[in-house]
Every structure is written in C-alpha cells, then in structure tokens.
mmCIF file of C-alpha atoms in Angstrom:
data_model
loop_
_atom_site.group_PDB
_atom_site.id
_atom_site.type_symbol
_atom_site.label_atom_id
_atom_site.label_comp_id
_atom_site.label_asym_id
_atom_site.label_seq_id
_atom_site.Cartn_x
_atom_site.Cartn_y
_atom_site.Cartn_z
ATOM 1 C CA UNK A 1 103.076 101.492 108.077
ATOM 2 C CA UNK A 2 101.587 104.843 107.087
ATOM 3 C CA UNK A 3 97.947 104.747 105.962
ATOM 4 C CA UNK A 4 95.914 107.378 104.129
ATOM 5 C CA UNK A 5 92.289 108.187 103.492
ATOM 6 C CA UNK A 6 90.609 109.398 100.320
ATOM 7 C CA UNK A 7 90.635 113.036 101.402
ATOM 8 C CA UNK A 8 94.427 112.994 101.666
ATOM 9 C CA UNK A 9 94.720 111.593 98.140
ATOM 10 C CA UNK A 10 92.283 114.268 96.932
ATOM 11 C CA UNK A 11 94.355 117.047 98.537
ATOM 12 C CA UNK A 12 97.547 115.596 97.088
ATOM 13 C CA UNK A 13 96.224 115.902 93.524
ATOM 14 C CA UNK A 14 94.350 119.148 94.082
ATOM 15 C CA UNK A 15 97.639 120.677 95.247
ATOM 16 C CA UNK A 16 100.051 119.027 92.807
ATOM 17 C CA UNK A 17 98.366 118.484 89.435
ATOM 18 C CA UNK A 18 99.375 121.798 87.879
ATOM 19 C CA UNK A 19 102.918 121.360 89.175
ATOM 20 C CA UNK A 20 103.020 117.832 87.780
ATOM 21 C CA UNK A 21 101.981 119.146 84.385
ATOM 22 C CA UNK A 22 104.495 122.000 84.512
ATOM 23 C CA UNK A 23 107.510 120.476 86.235
ATOM 24 C CA UNK A 24 107.054 116.705 86.079
ATOM 25 C CA UNK A 25 107.608 114.203 83.287
ATOM 26 C CA UNK A 26 104.217 115.054 81.801
ATOM 27 C CA UNK A 27 103.614 115.960 78.167
ATOM 28 C CA UNK A 28 100.400 117.396 76.747
ATOM 29 C CA UNK A 29 98.481 116.505 79.881
ATOM 30 C CA UNK A 30 100.075 113.135 80.581
ATOM 31 C CA UNK A 31 101.207 113.119 84.193
ATOM 32 C CA UNK A 32 102.493 109.553 84.404
ATOM 33 C CA UNK A 33 106.068 108.532 83.749
ATOM 34 C CA UNK A 34 108.069 108.080 80.573
ATOM 35 C CA UNK A 35 108.613 104.456 79.522
ATOM 36 C CA UNK A 36 111.273 103.736 76.897
ATOM 37 C CA UNK A 37 109.703 100.482 75.776
ATOM 38 C CA UNK A 38 110.406 98.478 72.614
ATOM 39 C CA UNK A 39 110.200 100.614 69.492
ATOM 40 C CA UNK A 40 110.388 103.937 71.349
ATOM 41 C CA UNK A 41 112.907 106.393 69.899
ATOM 42 C CA UNK A 42 111.812 109.777 71.283
ATOM 43 C CA UNK A 43 110.850 111.090 74.681
ATOM 44 C CA UNK A 44 107.442 112.107 73.342
ATOM 45 C CA UNK A 45 106.828 108.450 72.448
ATOM 46 C CA UNK A 46 108.093 107.305 75.845
ATOM 47 C CA UNK A 47 105.629 109.574 77.631
ATOM 48 C CA UNK A 48 102.655 107.947 75.885
ATOM 49 C CA UNK A 49 103.992 104.380 75.721
ATOM 50 C CA UNK A 50 101.551 103.008 78.308
ATOM 51 C CA UNK A 51 98.723 105.020 76.756
ATOM 52 C CA UNK A 52 99.491 103.378 73.431
ATOM 53 C CA UNK A 53 99.387 99.874 74.901
ATOM 54 C CA UNK A 54 95.903 100.590 76.222
ATOM 55 C CA UNK A 55 94.776 102.390 73.063
ATOM 56 C CA UNK A 56 95.755 99.417 70.900
ATOM 57 C CA UNK A 57 93.764 97.101 73.155
ATOM 58 C CA UNK A 58 90.742 99.429 72.967
ATOM 59 C CA UNK A 59 90.964 99.635 69.180
ATOM 60 C CA UNK A 60 91.039 95.838 68.866
ATOM 61 C CA UNK A 61 88.100 95.438 71.203
ATOM 62 C CA UNK A 62 86.093 98.141 69.416
ATOM 63 C CA UNK A 63 86.721 96.468 66.061
ATOM 64 C CA UNK A 64 85.137 93.280 67.409
ATOM 65 C CA UNK A 65 81.790 94.867 68.290
ATOM 66 C CA UNK A 66 79.215 97.018 66.545
ATOM 67 C CA UNK A 67 78.228 99.222 69.472
ATOM 68 C CA UNK A 68 80.659 101.725 71.022
ATOM 69 C CA UNK A 69 82.987 100.206 73.596
ATOM 70 C CA UNK A 70 82.647 101.869 77.006
ATOM 71 C CA UNK A 71 86.113 102.618 78.371
ATOM 72 C CA UNK A 72 86.585 103.781 81.970
ATOM 73 C CA UNK A 73 89.774 105.444 83.234
ATOM 74 C CA UNK A 74 90.054 104.873 86.992
ATOM 75 C CA UNK A 75 92.161 107.767 88.247
ATOM 76 C CA UNK A 76 91.968 109.684 84.977
ATOM 77 C CA UNK A 77 94.027 112.742 85.900
ATOM 78 C CA UNK A 78 93.236 115.529 83.436
ATOM 79 C CA UNK A 79 91.811 113.130 80.856
ATOM 80 C CA UNK A 80 94.718 113.013 78.400
ATOM 81 C CA UNK A 81 94.782 109.226 77.997
ATOM 82 C CA UNK A 82 91.043 108.959 77.495
ATOM 83 C CA UNK A 83 91.058 111.778 74.947
ATOM 84 C CA UNK A 84 93.921 110.119 73.097
ATOM 85 C CA UNK A 85 91.967 106.858 72.816
ATOM 86 C CA UNK A 86 88.699 108.566 71.855
ATOM 87 C CA UNK A 87 90.392 110.594 69.119
ATOM 88 C CA UNK A 88 91.296 107.349 67.347
ATOM 89 C CA UNK A 89 88.184 105.276 67.966
ATOM 90 C CA UNK A 90 84.431 105.640 68.388
ATOM 91 C CA UNK A 91 84.518 104.514 72.016
ATOM 92 C CA UNK A 92 82.416 106.055 74.749
ATOM 93 C CA UNK A 93 84.632 107.066 77.659
ATOM 94 C CA UNK A 94 84.302 107.938 81.329
ATOM 95 C CA UNK A 95 87.148 109.233 83.473
ATOM 96 C CA UNK A 96 86.920 109.033 87.259
ATOM 97 C CA UNK A 97 89.080 111.256 89.479
ATOM 98 C CA UNK A 98 89.012 111.874 93.205
ATOM 99 C CA UNK A 99 90.247 115.424 92.581
ATOM 100 C CA UNK A 100 87.582 117.951 91.639
ATOM 101 C CA UNK A 101 90.340 120.158 90.263
ATOM 102 C CA UNK A 102 91.412 117.386 87.903
ATOM 103 C CA UNK A 103 87.804 116.786 86.862
ATOM 104 C CA UNK A 104 87.453 120.443 85.870
ATOM 105 C CA UNK A 105 90.708 120.332 83.914
ATOM 106 C CA UNK A 106 89.698 117.086 82.200
ATOM 107 C CA UNK A 107 86.341 118.522 81.161
ATOM 108 C CA UNK A 108 88.090 121.546 79.665
ATOM 109 C CA UNK A 109 90.452 119.269 77.742
ATOM 110 C CA UNK A 110 87.567 117.147 76.439
ATOM 111 C CA UNK A 111 85.684 120.239 75.303
ATOM 112 C CA UNK A 112 88.723 121.647 73.498
ATOM 113 C CA UNK A 113 89.180 118.291 71.756
ATOM 114 C CA UNK A 114 85.525 118.291 70.661
ATOM 115 C CA UNK A 115 84.848 114.993 72.430
ATOM 116 C CA UNK A 116 82.173 115.904 74.973
ATOM 117 C CA UNK A 117 79.525 113.962 73.063
ATOM 118 C CA UNK A 118 81.442 110.726 73.754
ATOM 119 C CA UNK A 119 83.804 111.321 76.678
ATOM 120 C CA UNK A 120 83.167 112.707 80.155
ATOM 121 C CA UNK A 121 84.943 113.141 83.482
ATOM 122 C CA UNK A 122 83.227 112.540 86.826
ATOM 123 C CA UNK A 123 84.245 113.111 90.418
ATOM 124 C CA UNK A 124 84.504 109.958 92.492
ATOM 125 C CA UNK A 125 86.561 107.480 94.478
ATOM 126 C CA UNK A 126 87.367 104.314 92.546
ATOM 127 C CA UNK A 127 87.064 102.348 95.789
ATOM 128 C CA UNK A 128 83.475 103.598 96.019
ATOM 129 C CA UNK A 129 82.397 104.444 92.484
ATOM 130 C CA UNK A 130 79.622 106.973 91.874
ATOM 131 C CA UNK A 131 76.261 105.442 90.938
ATOM 132 C CA UNK A 132 75.022 105.338 87.386
ATOM 133 C CA UNK A 133 78.216 104.338 85.567
ATOM 134 C CA UNK A 134 77.468 102.211 82.539
ATOM 135 C CA UNK A 135 79.136 98.768 82.440
ATOM 136 C CA UNK A 136 82.656 98.946 81.040
ATOM 137 C CA UNK A 137 84.063 96.733 78.331
ATOM 138 C CA UNK A 138 87.522 98.028 79.225
ATOM 139 C CA UNK A 139 88.646 99.723 82.429
ATOM 140 C CA UNK A 140 92.183 100.752 83.284
ATOM 141 C CA UNK A 141 94.198 102.479 85.982
ATOM 142 C CA UNK A 142 97.608 104.017 85.279
ATOM 143 C CA UNK A 143 99.721 104.849 88.343
ATOM 144 C CA UNK A 144 96.604 105.383 90.445
ATOM 145 C CA UNK A 145 95.938 101.930 91.956
ATOM 146 C CA UNK A 146 98.648 102.492 94.596
ATOM 147 C CA UNK A 147 96.504 105.301 96.032
ATOM 148 C CA UNK A 148 93.645 102.904 96.798
ATOM 149 C CA UNK A 149 92.945 102.795 100.519
ATOM 150 C CA UNK A 150 91.882 99.172 99.997
ATOM 151 C CA UNK A 151 93.108 97.071 97.078
ATOM 152 C CA UNK A 152 90.235 94.650 97.658
ATOM 153 C CA UNK A 153 87.667 97.456 97.539
ATOM 154 C CA UNK A 154 89.193 98.623 94.236
ATOM 155 C CA UNK A 155 88.803 95.171 92.690
ATOM 156 C CA UNK A 156 85.325 94.684 94.120
ATOM 157 C CA UNK A 157 84.250 97.948 92.498
ATOM 158 C CA UNK A 158 85.882 96.881 89.229
ATOM 159 C CA UNK A 159 84.074 93.535 89.403
ATOM 160 C CA UNK A 160 80.771 95.420 89.532
ATOM 161 C CA UNK A 161 81.845 97.834 86.773
ATOM 162 C CA UNK A 162 83.527 95.601 84.177
ATOM 163 C CA UNK A 163 81.101 93.466 82.210
ATOM 164 C CA UNK A 164 81.618 89.699 81.910
ATOM 165 C CA UNK A 165 84.471 88.949 79.509
ATOM 166 C CA UNK A 166 85.546 92.589 79.757
ATOM 167 C CA UNK A 167 89.110 93.677 80.527
ATOM 168 C CA UNK A 168 90.761 95.473 83.444
ATOM 169 C CA UNK A 169 94.301 96.859 83.093
ATOM 170 C CA UNK A 170 96.394 97.985 86.048
ATOM 171 C CA UNK A 171 99.750 99.655 85.390
ATOM 172 C CA UNK A 172 101.563 100.564 88.575
ATOM 173 C CA UNK A 173 104.319 99.896 91.104
ATOM 174 C CA UNK A 174 104.402 96.581 92.954
ATOM 175 C CA UNK A 175 106.730 94.992 95.480
ATOM 176 C CA UNK A 176 109.255 92.762 93.758
ATOM 177 C CA UNK A 177 108.629 89.867 96.144
ATOM 178 C CA UNK A 178 106.574 88.656 99.083
ATOM 179 C CA UNK A 179 109.314 89.381 101.643
ATOM 180 C CA UNK A 180 110.581 92.726 100.370
ATOM 181 C CA UNK A 181 108.447 94.843 102.698
ATOM 182 C CA UNK A 182 110.023 93.151 105.730
ATOM 183 C CA UNK A 183 113.613 93.640 104.569
ATOM 184 C CA UNK A 184 115.431 96.275 106.610
ATOM 185 C CA UNK A 185 117.209 97.671 103.543
ATOM 186 C CA UNK A 186 113.889 98.240 101.765
ATOM 187 C CA UNK A 187 111.700 99.494 104.584
ATOM 188 C CA UNK A 188 113.083 103.042 104.744
ATOM 189 C CA UNK A 189 112.674 103.687 101.021
ATOM 190 C CA UNK A 190 109.273 102.040 100.738
ATOM 191 C CA UNK A 191 107.954 104.031 103.685
ATOM 192 C CA UNK A 192 109.302 107.268 102.181
ATOM 193 C CA UNK A 193 107.570 106.406 98.917
ATOM 194 C CA UNK A 194 104.316 105.711 100.750
ATOM 195 C CA UNK A 195 104.429 108.944 102.732
ATOM 196 C CA UNK A 196 105.577 111.155 99.885
ATOM 197 C CA UNK A 197 103.135 109.840 97.290
ATOM 198 C CA UNK A 198 100.179 109.028 99.569
ATOM 199 C CA UNK A 199 100.358 105.303 98.785
ATOM 200 C CA UNK A 200 97.703 103.077 100.363
ATOM 201 C CA UNK A 201 98.073 99.824 98.407
ATOM 202 C CA UNK A 202 101.577 98.523 97.779
ATOM 203 C CA UNK A 203 101.320 94.805 96.983
ATOM 204 C CA UNK A 204 103.462 92.080 95.499
ATOM 205 C CA UNK A 205 102.124 90.313 92.420
ATOM 206 C CA UNK A 206 100.973 87.238 94.338
ATOM 207 C CA UNK A 207 98.815 89.425 96.588
ATOM 208 C CA UNK A 208 97.434 91.210 93.532
ATOM 209 C CA UNK A 209 96.603 87.923 91.838
ATOM 210 C CA UNK A 210 94.863 86.516 94.912
ATOM 211 C CA UNK A 211 92.607 89.571 95.255
ATOM 212 C CA UNK A 212 91.885 89.694 91.531
ATOM 213 C CA UNK A 213 90.876 86.021 91.403
ATOM 214 C CA UNK A 214 88.770 86.349 94.549
ATOM 215 C CA UNK A 215 86.793 89.125 92.895
ATOM 216 C CA UNK A 216 86.224 87.335 89.592
ATOM 217 C CA UNK A 217 89.162 88.311 87.370
ATOM 218 C CA UNK A 218 91.355 85.905 85.426
ATOM 219 C CA UNK A 219 94.972 86.792 84.696
ATOM 220 C CA UNK A 220 95.625 87.340 80.993
ATOM 221 C CA UNK A 221 99.138 88.786 80.842
ATOM 222 C CA UNK A 222 101.642 90.901 82.750
ATOM 223 C CA UNK A 223 104.546 92.802 81.231
ATOM 224 C CA UNK A 224 107.378 94.037 83.448
ATOM 225 C CA UNK A 225 108.240 97.574 82.317
ATOM 226 C CA UNK A 226 110.651 98.252 85.176
ATOM 227 C CA UNK A 227 113.783 98.344 83.023
ATOM 228 C CA UNK A 228 112.280 100.819 80.566
ATOM 229 C CA UNK A 229 111.707 103.642 83.056
ATOM 230 C CA UNK A 230 113.479 106.979 82.738
ATOM 231 C CA UNK A 231 115.459 107.487 85.928
ATOM 232 C CA UNK A 232 118.765 109.215 85.282
ATOM 233 C CA UNK A 233 117.880 112.684 84.061
ATOM 234 C CA UNK A 234 120.019 115.574 85.389
ATOM 235 C CA UNK A 235 116.880 116.686 87.225
ATOM 236 C CA UNK A 236 116.723 113.314 89.022
ATOM 237 C CA UNK A 237 120.329 113.637 90.208
ATOM 238 C CA UNK A 238 119.620 117.186 91.402
ATOM 239 C CA UNK A 239 116.558 116.045 93.366
ATOM 240 C CA UNK A 240 118.599 113.183 94.826
ATOM 241 C CA UNK A 241 121.237 115.611 96.047
ATOM 242 C CA UNK A 242 118.541 117.860 97.479
ATOM 243 C CA UNK A 243 116.956 114.967 99.379
ATOM 244 C CA UNK A 244 120.299 113.765 100.731
ATOM 245 C CA UNK A 245 120.963 117.242 102.108
ATOM 246 C CA UNK A 246 117.516 118.342 103.240
ATOM 247 C CA UNK A 247 115.168 115.358 102.992
ATOM 248 C CA UNK A 248 115.166 114.971 106.764
ATOM 249 C CA UNK A 249 113.506 118.357 107.282
ATOM 250 C CA UNK A 250 109.826 118.137 108.378
ATOM 251 C CA UNK A 251 108.562 120.315 105.520
ATOM 252 C CA UNK A 252 104.796 120.090 104.971
ATOM 253 C CA UNK A 253 104.691 121.542 101.450
ATOM 254 C CA UNK A 254 102.871 119.174 99.099
ATOM 255 C CA UNK A 255 105.316 119.574 96.214
ATOM 256 C CA UNK A 256 108.238 118.871 98.548
ATOM 257 C CA UNK A 257 106.382 115.737 99.640
ATOM 258 C CA UNK A 258 105.994 114.690 96.006
ATOM 259 C CA UNK A 259 109.723 115.154 95.339
ATOM 260 C CA UNK A 260 110.541 113.250 98.533
ATOM 261 C CA UNK A 261 108.337 110.318 97.484
ATOM 262 C CA UNK A 262 109.510 110.388 93.879
ATOM 263 C CA UNK A 263 113.157 110.171 94.903
ATOM 264 C CA UNK A 264 112.356 107.215 97.178
ATOM 265 C CA UNK A 265 110.481 105.552 94.314
ATOM 266 C CA UNK A 266 113.521 105.798 92.060
ATOM 267 C CA UNK A 267 115.855 104.432 94.720
ATOM 268 C CA UNK A 268 113.455 101.554 95.428
ATOM 269 C CA UNK A 269 113.365 100.651 91.733
ATOM 270 C CA UNK A 270 117.128 100.927 91.286
ATOM 271 C CA UNK A 271 117.683 98.622 94.255
ATOM 272 C CA UNK A 272 115.140 96.106 93.036
ATOM 273 C CA UNK A 273 112.533 96.596 95.763
ATOM 274 C CA UNK A 274 109.795 97.548 93.304
ATOM 275 C CA UNK A 275 108.607 96.535 89.840
ATOM 276 C CA UNK A 276 106.577 98.595 87.380
ATOM 277 C CA UNK A 277 104.031 96.186 85.917
ATOM 278 C CA UNK A 278 101.460 96.410 83.141
ATOM 279 C CA UNK A 279 98.925 93.768 84.138
ATOM 280 C CA UNK A 280 95.850 92.647 82.176
ATOM 281 C CA UNK A 281 92.890 90.891 83.779
ATOM 282 C CA UNK A 282 89.747 89.513 82.150
ATOM 283 C CA UNK A 283 86.420 89.529 83.960
ATOM 284 C CA UNK A 284 85.211 85.950 84.233
ATOM 285 C CA UNK A 285 82.331 85.248 81.795
ATOM 286 C CA UNK A 286 78.908 84.859 83.334
ATOM 287 C CA UNK A 287 78.099 81.184 83.827
ATOM 288 C CA UNK A 288 74.826 80.173 82.184
ATOM 289 C CA UNK A 289 73.069 77.324 84.049
#
C-alpha cells in the first residue's frame, strides 16, 4: 500500500489549489464536492450542502452559550466554509491548513469578508497541531481526514483540541466494509485513489469508531451521503475516457495525478467500494470525582 508524508500532502495542495478552484467542482472558494442532499434544488446549493450541515450545528451550539463558540476547521482549504459560518454567527474561528499557499489565500478571503477580528488561518499539520490553539467547542474536517498520515494521531490531536462535551465532525470517504481493501476487484481502484489523491488514512467505519472511542469520542450520528454525490457530469465521462486511454502513462504532473485519483474515486464509489460519510462525534465529558 502506498504511504505518504506531510510534505507530499503539502505539495499536492500547493500545486493544485488554484486549479481546484478554477477547474474543479468548487464554487466561491469551496473545493470539496457537490452533494445533492435532501432539499437541494440547485448546483450552488449542492456545493455548500456539507457546509450547511456544519453551519446549522454551529448556530445551534452558539445559541446555547453566551461566549463565542470556537470553531476549528481541520484542513480548511482557502477558508470558505469557516467564512460562511462566521458570516452567520458570532463564532470565533481558526482554520488549519498544511499548505502555506492555502493559508495565504484563506487570509485574503477573511480580510475581504471583514472577518479578521474573529476568524484566522494558521499553517499546521492536523496530526501535529501548532501550539497555542484555544480549545474548540466544534471542530470539523471536510474531505481532509483521508490525507492524515495516521488516523490515530489525528484523533489524538482532536482529543486534546476539542473541549469536553464538544463536537468533532468528519466528512470523508471510507471503505464500505472491513474486507473491501482485500478484494481483488477493489484493490486497483483504491490504490489509484490513494496514489492520485495522496491518501494516507482510508478506513472502514468500524476502524474509525474504534480509534474515536479509544481517544475519548462518543459516536453521535453518521449520515451516508454516498448516493447524493455528483458523478455523471460530461466532464466526468471525458476524464474517464482520458484515463482509459492514457491513465497508464507515468506522468508526474500534479494535476494529472489529481484527475487520475478523482476518476478512481468515482469508480470506487460507483462499484460500492467506498462510502461518503458525514460522521459526528462528541468528546466525552470530563468525569468529576
């Protein structure tokens, strides 16, 4: 199985972020995928569907406390999700990105939105968070957890970051079952996804749950969004044809690698090897003797 270090993830996003914003599914800075969930009627709504799920949670949590809720985006990209939440609530927000290029772009976005008094972006690895972060009432990671070199290290860092009774949300791709990774039919596509998208942590839900519980998180809910993904655009068919014809070539270009991994991701979802899950975990309350 291919493994990656943090520097490779950093290079991947340093090289690809502007292309993701220009040529990917992104919209107004959102570089994660469109989800045509319940109630969605336009593509613009689909592109912020996951953002909205998190924003609604943040708004409810903020309404329950007098002081500003500290929200941390783990793998914040260019800060679009955090800005969207902060524009609707008096939260304090911190975005963490391993890509210095993304951090600079996020800071520019926050300044243009007039949010720099409440929201900031910092450079760091969410498997080894920078010192000085305030405890989070809500932390989330959208399509970034799979880049973790160590899923356990990610959760251990979250356990130190999220305050007791706080919430951690992970929205990402997971194996559809414990034996999928060993199935011959799945191995080729999963390995292509890993290599193309610099994936370090590809777990099934049972593995996720075991690590989360070991590090002090209790499962609250998980919603399977797999069937709501947008996968049959003309562009997707064109990329599929391109990969069938030339995907075997050893091209080192980072955008080619992204297309290669993205095509494998779609095939893996269509064949049922992967699930796209929105999973909510609550930090266990501190026990008072």
